[in-house]
PDB file of C-alpha atoms in Angstrom:
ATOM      1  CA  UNK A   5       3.361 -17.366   4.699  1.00 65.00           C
ATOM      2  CA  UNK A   6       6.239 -15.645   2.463  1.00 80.00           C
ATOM      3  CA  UNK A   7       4.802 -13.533  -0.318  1.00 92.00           C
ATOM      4  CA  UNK A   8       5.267 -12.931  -3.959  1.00 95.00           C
ATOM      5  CA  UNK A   9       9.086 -12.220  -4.075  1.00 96.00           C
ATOM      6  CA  UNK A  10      10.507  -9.796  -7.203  1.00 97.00           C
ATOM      7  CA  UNK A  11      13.993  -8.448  -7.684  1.00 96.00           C
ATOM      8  CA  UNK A  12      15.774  -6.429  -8.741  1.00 96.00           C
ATOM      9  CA  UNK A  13      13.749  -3.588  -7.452  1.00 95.00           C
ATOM     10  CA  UNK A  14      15.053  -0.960 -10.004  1.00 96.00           C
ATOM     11  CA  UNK A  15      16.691  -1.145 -12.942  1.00 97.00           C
ATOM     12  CA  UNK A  16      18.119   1.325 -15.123  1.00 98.00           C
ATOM     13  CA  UNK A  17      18.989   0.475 -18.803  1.00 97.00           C
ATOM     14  CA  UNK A  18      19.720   1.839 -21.824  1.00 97.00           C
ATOM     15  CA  UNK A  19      17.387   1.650 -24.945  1.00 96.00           C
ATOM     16  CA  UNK A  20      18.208  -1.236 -27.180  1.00 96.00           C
ATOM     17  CA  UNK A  21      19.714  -2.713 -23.926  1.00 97.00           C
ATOM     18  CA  UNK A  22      18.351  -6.673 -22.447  1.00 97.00           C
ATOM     19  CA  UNK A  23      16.757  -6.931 -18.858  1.00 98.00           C
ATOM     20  CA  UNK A  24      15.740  -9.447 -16.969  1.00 98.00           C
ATOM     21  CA  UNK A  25      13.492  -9.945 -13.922  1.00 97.00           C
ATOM     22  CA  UNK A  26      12.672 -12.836 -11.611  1.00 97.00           C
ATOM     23  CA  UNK A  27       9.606 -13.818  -9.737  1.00 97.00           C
ATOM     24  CA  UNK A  28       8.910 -15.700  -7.015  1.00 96.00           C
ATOM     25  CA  UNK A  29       5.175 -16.702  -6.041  1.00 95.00           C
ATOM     26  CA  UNK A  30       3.733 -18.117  -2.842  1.00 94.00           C
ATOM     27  CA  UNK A  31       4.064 -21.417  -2.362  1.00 92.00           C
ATOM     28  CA  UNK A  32       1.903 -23.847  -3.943  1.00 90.00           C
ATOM     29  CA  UNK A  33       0.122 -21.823  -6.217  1.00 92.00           C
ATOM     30  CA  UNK A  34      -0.357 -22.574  -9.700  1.00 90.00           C
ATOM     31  CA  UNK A  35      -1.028 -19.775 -11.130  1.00 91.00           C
ATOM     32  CA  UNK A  36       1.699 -16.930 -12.379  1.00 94.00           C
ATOM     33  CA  UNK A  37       0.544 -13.326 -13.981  1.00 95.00           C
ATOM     34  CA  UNK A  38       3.273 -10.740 -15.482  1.00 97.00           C
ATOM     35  CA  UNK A  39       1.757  -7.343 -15.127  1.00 96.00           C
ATOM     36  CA  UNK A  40       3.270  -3.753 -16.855  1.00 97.00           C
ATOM     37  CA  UNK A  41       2.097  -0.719 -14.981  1.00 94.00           C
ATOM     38  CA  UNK A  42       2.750   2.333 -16.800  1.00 93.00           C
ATOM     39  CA  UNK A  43       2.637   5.930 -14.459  1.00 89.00           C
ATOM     40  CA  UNK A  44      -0.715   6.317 -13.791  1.00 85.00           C
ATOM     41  CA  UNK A  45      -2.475   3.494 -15.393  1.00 88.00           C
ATOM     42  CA  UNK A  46      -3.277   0.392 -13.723  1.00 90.00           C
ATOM     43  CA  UNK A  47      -1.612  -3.152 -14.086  1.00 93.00           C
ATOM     44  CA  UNK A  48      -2.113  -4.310 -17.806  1.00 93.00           C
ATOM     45  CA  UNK A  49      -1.514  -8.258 -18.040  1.00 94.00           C
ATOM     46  CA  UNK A  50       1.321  -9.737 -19.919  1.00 96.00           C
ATOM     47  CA  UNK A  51       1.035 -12.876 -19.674  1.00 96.00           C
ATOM     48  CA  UNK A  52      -0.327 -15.808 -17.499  1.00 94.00           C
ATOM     49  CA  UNK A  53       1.285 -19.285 -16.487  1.00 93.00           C
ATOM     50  CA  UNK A  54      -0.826 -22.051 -15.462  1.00 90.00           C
ATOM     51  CA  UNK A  55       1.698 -24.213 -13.947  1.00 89.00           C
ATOM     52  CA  UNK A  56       4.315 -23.888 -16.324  1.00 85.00           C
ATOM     53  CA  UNK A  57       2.310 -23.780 -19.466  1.00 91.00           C
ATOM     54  CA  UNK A  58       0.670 -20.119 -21.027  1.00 93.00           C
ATOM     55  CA  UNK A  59      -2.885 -19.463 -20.661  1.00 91.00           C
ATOM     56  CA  UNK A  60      -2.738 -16.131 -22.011  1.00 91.00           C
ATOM     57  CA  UNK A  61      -0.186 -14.401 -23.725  1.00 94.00           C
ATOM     58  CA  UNK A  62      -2.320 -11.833 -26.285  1.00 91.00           C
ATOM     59  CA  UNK A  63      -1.013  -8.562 -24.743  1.00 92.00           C
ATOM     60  CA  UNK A  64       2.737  -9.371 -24.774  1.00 95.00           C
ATOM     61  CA  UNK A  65       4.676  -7.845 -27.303  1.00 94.00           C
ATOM     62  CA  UNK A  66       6.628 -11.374 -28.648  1.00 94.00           C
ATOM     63  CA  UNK A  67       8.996  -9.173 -30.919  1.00 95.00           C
ATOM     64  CA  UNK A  68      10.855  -8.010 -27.770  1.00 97.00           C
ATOM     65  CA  UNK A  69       9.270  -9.974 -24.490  1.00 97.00           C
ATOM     66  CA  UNK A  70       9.498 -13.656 -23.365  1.00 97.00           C
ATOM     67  CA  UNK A  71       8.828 -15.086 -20.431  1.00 97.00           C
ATOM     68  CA  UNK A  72       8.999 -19.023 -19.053  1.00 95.00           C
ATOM     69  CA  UNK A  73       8.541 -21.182 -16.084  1.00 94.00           C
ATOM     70  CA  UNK A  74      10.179 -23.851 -16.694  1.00 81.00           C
ATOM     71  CA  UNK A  75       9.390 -25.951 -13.279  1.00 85.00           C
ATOM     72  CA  UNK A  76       6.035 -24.122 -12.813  1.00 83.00           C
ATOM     73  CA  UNK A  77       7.560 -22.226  -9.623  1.00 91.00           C
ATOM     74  CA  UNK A  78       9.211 -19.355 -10.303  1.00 95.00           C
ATOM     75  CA  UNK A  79       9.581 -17.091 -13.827  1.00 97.00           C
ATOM     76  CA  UNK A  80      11.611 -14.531 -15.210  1.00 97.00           C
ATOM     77  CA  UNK A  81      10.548 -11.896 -17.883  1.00 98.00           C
ATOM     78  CA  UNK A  82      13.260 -10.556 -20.300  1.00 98.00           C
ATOM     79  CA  UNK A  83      12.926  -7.666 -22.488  1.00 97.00           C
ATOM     80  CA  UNK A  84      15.287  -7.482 -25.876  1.00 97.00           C
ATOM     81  CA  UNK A  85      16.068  -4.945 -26.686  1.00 96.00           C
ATOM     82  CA  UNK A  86      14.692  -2.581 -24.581  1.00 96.00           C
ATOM     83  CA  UNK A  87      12.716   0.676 -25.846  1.00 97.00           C
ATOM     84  CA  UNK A  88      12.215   3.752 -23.689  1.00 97.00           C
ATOM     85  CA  UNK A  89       7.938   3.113 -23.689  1.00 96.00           C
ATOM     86  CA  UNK A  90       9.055  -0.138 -22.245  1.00 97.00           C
ATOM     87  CA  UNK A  91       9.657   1.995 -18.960  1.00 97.00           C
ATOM     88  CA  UNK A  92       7.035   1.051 -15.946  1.00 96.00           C
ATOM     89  CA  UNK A  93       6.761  -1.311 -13.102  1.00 95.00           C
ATOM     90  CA  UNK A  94       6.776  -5.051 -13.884  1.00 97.00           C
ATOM     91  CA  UNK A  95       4.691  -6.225 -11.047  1.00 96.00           C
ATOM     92  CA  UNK A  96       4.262 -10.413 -10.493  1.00 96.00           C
ATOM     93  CA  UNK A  97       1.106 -12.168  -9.185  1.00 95.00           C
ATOM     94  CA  UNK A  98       0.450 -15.463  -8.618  1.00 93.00           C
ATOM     95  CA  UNK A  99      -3.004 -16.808  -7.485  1.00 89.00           C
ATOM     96  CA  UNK A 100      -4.501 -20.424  -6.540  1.00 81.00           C
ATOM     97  CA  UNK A 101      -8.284 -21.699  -6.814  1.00 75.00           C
ATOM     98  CA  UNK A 102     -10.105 -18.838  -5.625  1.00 72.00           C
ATOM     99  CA  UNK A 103      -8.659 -16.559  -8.498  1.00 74.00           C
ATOM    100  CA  UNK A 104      -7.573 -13.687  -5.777  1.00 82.00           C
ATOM    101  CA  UNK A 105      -4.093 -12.753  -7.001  1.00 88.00           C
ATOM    102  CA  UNK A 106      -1.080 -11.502  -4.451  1.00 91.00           C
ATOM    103  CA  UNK A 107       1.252  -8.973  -5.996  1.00 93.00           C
ATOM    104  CA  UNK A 108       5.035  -8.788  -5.335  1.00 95.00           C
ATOM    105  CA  UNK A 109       6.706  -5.013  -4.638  1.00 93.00           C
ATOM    106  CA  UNK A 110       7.269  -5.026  -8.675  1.00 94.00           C
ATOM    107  CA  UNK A 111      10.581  -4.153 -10.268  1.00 96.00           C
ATOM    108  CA  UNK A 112      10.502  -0.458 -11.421  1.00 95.00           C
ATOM    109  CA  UNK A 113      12.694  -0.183 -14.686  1.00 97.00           C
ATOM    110  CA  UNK A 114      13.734   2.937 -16.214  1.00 97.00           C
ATOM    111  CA  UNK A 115      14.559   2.590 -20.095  1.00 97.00           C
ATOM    112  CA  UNK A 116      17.374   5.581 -20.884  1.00 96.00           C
TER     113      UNK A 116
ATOM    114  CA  UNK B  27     -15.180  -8.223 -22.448  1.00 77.00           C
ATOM    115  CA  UNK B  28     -15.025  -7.039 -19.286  1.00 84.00           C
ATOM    116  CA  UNK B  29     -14.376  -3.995 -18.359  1.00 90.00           C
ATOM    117  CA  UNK B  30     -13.905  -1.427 -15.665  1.00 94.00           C
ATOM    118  CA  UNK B  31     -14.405   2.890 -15.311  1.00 95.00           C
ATOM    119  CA  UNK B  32     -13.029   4.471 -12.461  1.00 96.00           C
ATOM    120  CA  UNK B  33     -14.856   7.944 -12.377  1.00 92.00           C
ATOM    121  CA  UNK B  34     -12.210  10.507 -11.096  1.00 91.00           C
ATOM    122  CA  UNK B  35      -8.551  10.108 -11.275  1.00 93.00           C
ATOM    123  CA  UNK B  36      -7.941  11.567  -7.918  1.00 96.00           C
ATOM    124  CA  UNK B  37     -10.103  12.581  -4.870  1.00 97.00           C
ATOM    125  CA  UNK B  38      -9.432  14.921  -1.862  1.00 97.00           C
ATOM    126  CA  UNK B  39     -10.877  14.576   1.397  1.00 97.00           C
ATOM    127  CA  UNK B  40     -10.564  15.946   4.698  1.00 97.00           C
ATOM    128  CA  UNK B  41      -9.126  13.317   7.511  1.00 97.00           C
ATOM    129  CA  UNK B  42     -12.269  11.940   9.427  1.00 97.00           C
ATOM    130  CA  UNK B  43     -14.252  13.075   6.314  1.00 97.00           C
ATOM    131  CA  UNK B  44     -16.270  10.348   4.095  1.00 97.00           C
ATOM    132  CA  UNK B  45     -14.160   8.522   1.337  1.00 98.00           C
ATOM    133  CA  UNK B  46     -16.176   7.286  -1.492  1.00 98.00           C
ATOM    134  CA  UNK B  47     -14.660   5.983  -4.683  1.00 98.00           C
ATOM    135  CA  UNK B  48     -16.633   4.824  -7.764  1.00 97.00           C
ATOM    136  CA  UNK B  49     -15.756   2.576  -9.969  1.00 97.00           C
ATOM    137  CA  UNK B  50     -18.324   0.787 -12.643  1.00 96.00           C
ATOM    138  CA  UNK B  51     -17.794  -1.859 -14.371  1.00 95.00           C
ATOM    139  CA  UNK B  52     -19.318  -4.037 -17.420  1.00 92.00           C
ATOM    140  CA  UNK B  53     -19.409  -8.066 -17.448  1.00 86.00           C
ATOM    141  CA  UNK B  54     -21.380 -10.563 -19.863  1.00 81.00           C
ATOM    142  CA  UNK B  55     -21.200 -12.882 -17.002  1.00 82.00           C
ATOM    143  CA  UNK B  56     -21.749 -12.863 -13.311  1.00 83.00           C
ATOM    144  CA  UNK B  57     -18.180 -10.765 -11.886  1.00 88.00           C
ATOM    145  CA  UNK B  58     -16.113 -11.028  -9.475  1.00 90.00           C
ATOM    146  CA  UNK B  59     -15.004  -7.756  -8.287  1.00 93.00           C
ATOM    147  CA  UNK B  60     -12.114  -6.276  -6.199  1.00 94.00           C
ATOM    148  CA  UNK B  61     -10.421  -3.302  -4.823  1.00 97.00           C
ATOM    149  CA  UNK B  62      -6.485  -2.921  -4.188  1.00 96.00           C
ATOM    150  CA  UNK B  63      -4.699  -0.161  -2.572  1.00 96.00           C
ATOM    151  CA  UNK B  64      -1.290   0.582  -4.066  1.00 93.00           C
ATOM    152  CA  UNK B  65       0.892   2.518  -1.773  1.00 91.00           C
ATOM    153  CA  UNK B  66       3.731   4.377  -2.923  1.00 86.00           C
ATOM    154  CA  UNK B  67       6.470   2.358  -4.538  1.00 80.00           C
ATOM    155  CA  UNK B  68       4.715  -1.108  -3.565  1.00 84.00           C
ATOM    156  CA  UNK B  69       2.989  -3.474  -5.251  1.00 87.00           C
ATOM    157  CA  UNK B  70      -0.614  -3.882  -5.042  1.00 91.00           C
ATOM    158  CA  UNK B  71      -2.700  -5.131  -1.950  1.00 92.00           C
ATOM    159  CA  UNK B  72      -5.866  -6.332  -1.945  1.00 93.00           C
ATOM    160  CA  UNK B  73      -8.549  -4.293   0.243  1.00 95.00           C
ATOM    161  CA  UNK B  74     -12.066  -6.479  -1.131  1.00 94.00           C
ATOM    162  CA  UNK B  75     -13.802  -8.845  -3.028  1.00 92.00           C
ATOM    163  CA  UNK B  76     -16.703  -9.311  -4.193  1.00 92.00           C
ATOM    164  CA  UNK B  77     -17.719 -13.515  -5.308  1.00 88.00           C
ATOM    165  CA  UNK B  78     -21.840 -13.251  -5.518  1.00 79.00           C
ATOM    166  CA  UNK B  79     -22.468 -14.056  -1.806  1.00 78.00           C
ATOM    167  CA  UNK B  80     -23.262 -10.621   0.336  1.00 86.00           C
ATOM    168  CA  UNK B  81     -23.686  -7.356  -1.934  1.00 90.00           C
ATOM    169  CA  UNK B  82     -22.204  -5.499   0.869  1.00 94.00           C
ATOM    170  CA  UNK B  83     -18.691  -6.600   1.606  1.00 95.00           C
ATOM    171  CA  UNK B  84     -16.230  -5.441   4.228  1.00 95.00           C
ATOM    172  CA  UNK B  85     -12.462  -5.043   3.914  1.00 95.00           C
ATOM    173  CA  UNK B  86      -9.449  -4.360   5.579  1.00 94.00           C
ATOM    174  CA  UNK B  87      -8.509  -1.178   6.957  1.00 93.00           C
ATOM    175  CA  UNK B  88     -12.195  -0.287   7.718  1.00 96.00           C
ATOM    176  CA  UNK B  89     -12.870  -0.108   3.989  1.00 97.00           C
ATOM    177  CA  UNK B  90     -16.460  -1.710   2.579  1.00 97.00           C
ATOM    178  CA  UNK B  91     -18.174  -1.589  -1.021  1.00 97.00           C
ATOM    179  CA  UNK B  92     -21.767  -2.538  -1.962  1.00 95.00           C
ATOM    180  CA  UNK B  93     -22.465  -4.630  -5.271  1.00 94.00           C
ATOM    181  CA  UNK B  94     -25.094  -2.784  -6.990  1.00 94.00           C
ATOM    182  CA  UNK B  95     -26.664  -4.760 -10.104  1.00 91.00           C
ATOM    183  CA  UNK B  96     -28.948  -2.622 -11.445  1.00 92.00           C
ATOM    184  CA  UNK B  97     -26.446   0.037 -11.283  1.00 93.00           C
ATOM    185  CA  UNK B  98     -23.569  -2.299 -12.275  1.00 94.00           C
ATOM    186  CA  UNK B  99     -21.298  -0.304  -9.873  1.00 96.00           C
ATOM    187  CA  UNK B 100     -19.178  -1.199  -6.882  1.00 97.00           C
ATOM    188  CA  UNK B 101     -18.283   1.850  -5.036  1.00 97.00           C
ATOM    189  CA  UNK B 102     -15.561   2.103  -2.160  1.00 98.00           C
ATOM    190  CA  UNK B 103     -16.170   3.773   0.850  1.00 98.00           C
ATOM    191  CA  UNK B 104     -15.170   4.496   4.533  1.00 98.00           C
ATOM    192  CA  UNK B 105     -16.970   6.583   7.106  1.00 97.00           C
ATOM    193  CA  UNK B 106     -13.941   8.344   8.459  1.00 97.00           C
ATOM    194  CA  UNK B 107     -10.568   8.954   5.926  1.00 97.00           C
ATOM    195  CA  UNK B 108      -7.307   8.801   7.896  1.00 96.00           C
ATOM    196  CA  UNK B 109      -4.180  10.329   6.789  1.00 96.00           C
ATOM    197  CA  UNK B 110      -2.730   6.429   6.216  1.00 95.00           C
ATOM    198  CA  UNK B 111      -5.670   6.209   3.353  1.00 96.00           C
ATOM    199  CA  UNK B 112      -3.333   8.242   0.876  1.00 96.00           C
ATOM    200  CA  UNK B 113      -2.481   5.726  -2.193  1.00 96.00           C
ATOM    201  CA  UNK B 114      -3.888   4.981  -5.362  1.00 96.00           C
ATOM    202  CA  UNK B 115      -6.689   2.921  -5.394  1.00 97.00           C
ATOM    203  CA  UNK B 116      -7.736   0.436  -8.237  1.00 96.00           C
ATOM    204  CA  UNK B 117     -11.386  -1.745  -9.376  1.00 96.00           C
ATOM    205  CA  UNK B 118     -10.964  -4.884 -10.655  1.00 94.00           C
ATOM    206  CA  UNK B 119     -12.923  -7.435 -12.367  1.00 92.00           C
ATOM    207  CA  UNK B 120     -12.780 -10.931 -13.408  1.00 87.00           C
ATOM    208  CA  UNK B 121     -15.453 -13.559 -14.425  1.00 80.00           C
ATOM    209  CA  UNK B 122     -14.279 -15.430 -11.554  1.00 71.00           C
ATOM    210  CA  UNK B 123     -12.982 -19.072 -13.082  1.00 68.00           C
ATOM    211  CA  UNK B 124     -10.184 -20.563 -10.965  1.00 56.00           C
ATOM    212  CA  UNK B 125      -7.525 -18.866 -13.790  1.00 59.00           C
ATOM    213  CA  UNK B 126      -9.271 -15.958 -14.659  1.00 72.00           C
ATOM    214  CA  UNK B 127      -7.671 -12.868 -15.966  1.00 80.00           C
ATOM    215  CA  UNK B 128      -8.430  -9.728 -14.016  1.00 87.00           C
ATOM    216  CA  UNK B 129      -9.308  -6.191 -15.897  1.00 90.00           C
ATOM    217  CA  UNK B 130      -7.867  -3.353 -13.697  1.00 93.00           C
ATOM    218  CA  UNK B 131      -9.477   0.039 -14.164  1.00 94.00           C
ATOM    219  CA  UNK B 132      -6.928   3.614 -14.357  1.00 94.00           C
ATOM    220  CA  UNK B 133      -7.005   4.320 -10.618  1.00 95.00           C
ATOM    221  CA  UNK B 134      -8.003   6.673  -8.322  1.00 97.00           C
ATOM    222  CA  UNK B 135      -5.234   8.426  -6.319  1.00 96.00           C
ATOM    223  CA  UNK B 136      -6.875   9.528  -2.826  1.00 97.00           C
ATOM    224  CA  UNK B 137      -5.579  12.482  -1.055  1.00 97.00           C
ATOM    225  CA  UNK B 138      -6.195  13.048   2.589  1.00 97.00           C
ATOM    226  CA  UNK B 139      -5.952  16.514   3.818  1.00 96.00           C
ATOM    227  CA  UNK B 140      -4.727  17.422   7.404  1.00 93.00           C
TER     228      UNK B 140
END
Protein backbone atom coordinates (compact mmCIF):
# COMPACT_ATOMS: atom_id res chain seq x y z
CA UNK A 1 0.00 0.00 0.00
CA UNK A 2 1.55 3.49 -1.29
CA UNK A 3 1.72 6.07 1.47
CA UNK A 4 0.92 9.65 2.07
CA UNK A 5 2.79 11.30 -0.92
CA UNK A 6 4.07 15.27 -0.44
CA UNK A 7 6.21 17.31 -2.78
CA UNK A 8 8.11 19.45 -3.21
CA UNK A 9 10.34 18.39 -0.43
CA UNK A 10 11.99 21.87 0.12
CA UNK A 11 11.21 25.02 -0.80
CA UNK A 12 12.91 28.16 -0.49
CA UNK A 13 11.00 31.51 -0.89
CA UNK A 14 11.19 34.85 -0.31
CA UNK A 15 8.97 36.76 2.26
CA UNK A 16 5.90 38.23 0.70
CA UNK A 17 6.48 35.44 -1.93
CA UNK A 18 3.25 32.52 -2.81
CA UNK A 19 3.94 28.68 -2.26
CA UNK A 20 2.22 25.93 -2.88
CA UNK A 21 2.25 22.28 -1.76
CA UNK A 22 0.45 19.11 -2.81
CA UNK A 23 -0.68 16.08 -0.95
CA UNK A 24 -1.41 12.88 -1.74
CA UNK A 25 -3.15 10.41 0.87
CA UNK A 26 -3.55 6.65 0.85
CA UNK A 27 -6.04 5.40 -1.01
CA UNK A 28 -9.49 5.37 0.10
CA UNK A 29 -9.30 7.34 3.01
CA UNK A 30 -11.51 10.07 3.79
CA UNK A 31 -9.94 11.90 5.92
CA UNK A 32 -7.10 14.78 5.07
CA UNK A 33 -5.09 16.83 8.01
CA UNK A 34 -2.56 19.86 7.10
CA UNK A 35 -0.06 19.97 9.87
CA UNK A 36 2.80 23.06 10.51
CA UNK A 37 5.73 21.83 12.52
CA UNK A 38 7.81 24.55 13.68
CA UNK A 39 11.76 23.43 14.92
CA UNK A 40 11.21 21.77 17.88
CA UNK A 41 7.57 21.78 18.47
CA UNK A 42 5.34 19.13 17.44
CA UNK A 43 2.76 19.04 14.47
CA UNK A 44 0.10 21.86 15.14
CA UNK A 45 -3.14 21.16 12.89
CA UNK A 46 -4.18 23.41 10.14
CA UNK A 47 -6.84 22.21 8.93
CA UNK A 48 -8.91 18.96 8.37
CA UNK A 49 -10.90 17.64 5.20
CA UNK A 50 -13.55 15.20 5.59
CA UNK A 51 -13.91 14.12 2.12
CA UNK A 52 -13.69 17.25 0.46
CA UNK A 53 -15.56 19.38 2.89
CA UNK A 54 -13.65 21.24 6.27
CA UNK A 55 -14.17 19.85 9.59
CA UNK A 56 -11.84 22.05 11.22
CA UNK A 57 -10.18 24.96 10.12
CA UNK A 58 -9.77 27.22 13.65
CA UNK A 59 -5.93 27.23 13.67
CA UNK A 60 -5.34 28.35 10.04
CA UNK A 61 -4.40 31.72 9.55
CA UNK A 62 -7.27 32.61 6.53
CA UNK A 63 -5.50 36.09 5.91
CA UNK A 64 -2.61 34.26 4.18
CA UNK A 65 -3.49 30.22 4.02
CA UNK A 66 -6.08 28.25 1.95
CA UNK A 67 -6.34 24.99 1.30
CA UNK A 68 -9.06 22.71 -0.89
CA UNK A 69 -9.85 19.29 -2.05
CA UNK A 70 -11.80 19.65 -4.55
CA UNK A 71 -12.47 15.73 -5.49
CA UNK A 72 -11.88 14.66 -1.85
CA UNK A 73 -8.46 12.88 -2.96
CA UNK A 74 -5.74 14.88 -2.98
CA UNK A 75 -5.11 18.80 -1.58
CA UNK A 76 -2.80 21.47 -1.92
CA UNK A 77 -2.01 24.23 0.72
CA UNK A 78 -0.92 27.72 -0.55
CA UNK A 79 0.53 30.37 1.47
CA UNK A 80 0.13 34.27 0.18
CA UNK A 81 2.22 35.99 0.80
CA UNK A 82 4.60 34.30 2.64
CA UNK A 83 6.17 35.65 6.07
CA UNK A 84 9.48 34.42 7.46
CA UNK A 85 7.47 32.74 10.89
CA UNK A 86 5.68 30.92 8.17
CA UNK A 87 9.02 28.80 7.95
CA UNK A 88 8.54 24.93 9.20
CA UNK A 89 7.59 21.62 7.81
CA UNK A 90 4.11 21.27 6.28
CA UNK A 91 3.54 17.67 7.00
CA UNK A 92 0.07 15.84 5.38
CA UNK A 93 -1.97 13.07 7.08
CA UNK A 94 -4.77 11.40 6.06
CA UNK A 95 -6.63 8.80 8.24
CA UNK A 96 -9.83 6.40 7.73
CA UNK A 97 -12.32 4.96 10.51
CA UNK A 98 -10.04 4.07 13.14
CA UNK A 99 -8.77 7.79 13.48
CA UNK A 100 -4.87 6.55 13.28
CA UNK A 101 -3.37 9.13 10.91
CA UNK A 102 -0.25 8.27 8.33
CA UNK A 103 2.07 11.18 7.75
CA UNK A 104 3.80 11.97 4.40
CA UNK A 105 7.85 13.00 4.50
CA UNK A 106 6.40 16.80 4.81
CA UNK A 107 7.64 19.63 2.64
CA UNK A 108 10.28 21.68 4.60
CA UNK A 109 9.95 25.44 3.47
CA UNK A 110 12.33 28.05 4.27
CA UNK A 111 10.75 31.71 4.17
CA UNK A 112 13.94 34.25 3.22
CA UNK B 1 -9.58 20.30 25.70
CA UNK B 2 -7.25 17.87 25.46
CA UNK B 3 -4.07 18.13 26.07
CA UNK B 4 -0.64 16.62 26.27
CA UNK B 5 2.99 17.35 28.57
CA UNK B 6 5.95 15.74 27.51
CA UNK B 7 8.30 16.00 30.64
CA UNK B 8 11.90 16.51 29.23
CA UNK B 9 12.75 17.84 25.90
CA UNK B 10 15.55 15.48 25.35
CA UNK B 11 16.90 12.28 27.08
CA UNK B 12 20.33 10.50 26.94
CA UNK B 13 20.86 6.98 27.39
CA UNK B 14 23.46 4.53 27.07
CA UNK B 15 22.86 1.78 24.07
CA UNK B 16 21.39 -1.42 25.81
CA UNK B 17 20.41 0.98 28.67
CA UNK B 18 16.51 1.48 29.65
CA UNK B 19 14.57 4.17 27.55
CA UNK B 20 11.69 5.64 29.32
CA UNK B 21 9.82 8.65 28.05
CA UNK B 22 6.91 10.38 29.87
CA UNK B 23 4.42 12.02 28.54
CA UNK B 24 0.94 13.00 30.51
CA UNK B 25 -1.82 13.98 29.21
CA UNK B 26 -5.42 15.55 30.17
CA UNK B 27 -8.88 14.40 28.45
CA UNK B 28 -12.65 15.16 29.53
CA UNK B 29 -13.40 12.01 27.76
CA UNK B 30 -12.08 8.53 27.50
CA UNK B 31 -8.50 9.10 25.05
CA UNK B 32 -7.04 7.60 22.65
CA UNK B 33 -3.41 7.86 22.91
CA UNK B 34 -0.32 7.43 20.64
CA UNK B 35 3.34 7.64 20.22
CA UNK B 36 5.28 8.56 16.84
CA UNK B 37 8.88 8.53 16.20
CA UNK B 38 10.08 11.27 13.86
CA UNK B 39 13.40 10.53 12.37
CA UNK B 40 15.48 13.08 10.96
CA UNK B 41 14.06 14.92 7.99
CA UNK B 42 10.91 12.45 7.77
CA UNK B 43 7.63 12.68 8.55
CA UNK B 44 6.13 11.11 11.46
CA UNK B 45 5.61 7.27 12.10
CA UNK B 46 3.50 5.81 14.32
CA UNK B 47 5.19 3.49 17.13
CA UNK B 48 1.58 2.86 19.49
CA UNK B 49 -1.79 3.28 20.32
CA UNK B 50 -3.65 3.17 22.87
CA UNK B 51 -8.02 2.62 22.10
CA UNK B 52 -9.29 1.43 25.84
CA UNK B 53 -8.69 -2.33 25.29
CA UNK B 54 -5.19 -3.55 27.09
CA UNK B 55 -3.48 -0.75 29.38
CA UNK B 56 -0.27 -2.20 28.36
CA UNK B 57 0.30 -1.94 24.66
CA UNK B 58 3.19 -3.09 22.51
CA UNK B 59 4.70 -1.37 19.47
CA UNK B 60 6.98 -1.61 16.81
CA UNK B 61 10.56 -1.61 17.15
CA UNK B 62 10.36 -3.33 20.60
CA UNK B 63 8.77 -0.19 22.02
CA UNK B 64 5.61 -0.64 24.71
CA UNK B 65 3.67 2.00 26.98
CA UNK B 66 1.25 1.31 29.87
CA UNK B 67 -2.10 3.43 30.21
CA UNK B 68 -2.13 4.56 33.67
CA UNK B 69 -5.61 6.23 34.78
CA UNK B 70 -5.12 7.23 37.99
CA UNK B 71 -1.94 8.72 36.97
CA UNK B 72 -3.33 9.95 33.62
CA UNK B 73 0.11 9.17 32.05
CA UNK B 74 1.29 6.99 29.21
CA UNK B 75 4.93 6.52 29.42
CA UNK B 76 7.24 4.98 26.59
CA UNK B 77 9.66 2.55 27.26
CA UNK B 78 12.10 -0.18 25.98
CA UNK B 79 14.29 -2.51 27.97
CA UNK B 80 17.37 -2.16 25.85
CA UNK B 81 18.03 1.46 23.69
CA UNK B 82 19.81 0.80 20.39
CA UNK B 83 21.74 3.32 18.57
CA UNK B 84 18.70 3.24 15.67
CA UNK B 85 16.34 4.70 18.71
CA UNK B 86 17.87 8.30 18.08
CA UNK B 87 14.79 10.63 16.83
CA UNK B 88 12.39 12.75 18.35
CA UNK B 89 9.67 11.22 19.88
CA UNK B 90 6.06 12.68 20.25
CA UNK B 91 2.49 11.80 22.67
CA UNK B 92 -0.54 12.20 21.16
CA UNK B 93 -4.07 12.32 22.06
CA UNK B 94 -7.40 12.31 20.58
CA UNK B 95 -10.96 11.54 21.93
CA UNK B 96 -10.98 8.86 19.49
CA UNK B 97 -14.24 9.65 17.04
CA UNK B 98 -13.69 8.32 13.51
CA UNK B 99 -12.48 12.25 12.52
CA UNK B 100 -10.96 13.24 15.52
CA UNK B 101 -8.32 15.84 15.77
CA UNK B 102 -5.13 14.72 17.45
CA UNK B 103 -3.20 17.09 20.18
CA UNK B 104 0.59 16.44 19.76
CA UNK B 105 2.73 17.25 22.77
CA UNK B 106 6.56 19.33 22.19
CA UNK B 107 8.64 16.16 21.83
CA UNK B 108 11.22 14.43 23.29
CA UNK B 109 14.46 14.11 21.26
CA UNK B 110 16.25 10.73 22.49
CA UNK B 111 19.91 10.44 22.33
CA UNK B 112 21.65 7.13 22.39
CA UNK B 113 25.17 7.10 23.48
CA UNK B 114 27.81 4.59 22.10
Amino acid sequence: EAGVAQSPRYKIIEKRQSVAFWCNPISGHATLYWYQQILGQGPKLLIQFQNNGVVDDSQLPKDRFSAERLKGVDSTLKIQPAKLEDSAVYLCASSSLDSTQYFGPGTRLTVL
Amino acid sequence: AQSVTQLGSHVSVSEGALVLLRCNYSSSVPPYLFWYVQYPNQGLQLLLKYTSAATLVKGINGFEAEFKKSETSFHLTKPSAHMSDAAEYFCAVSDGSSASKIIFGSGTRLSIRP
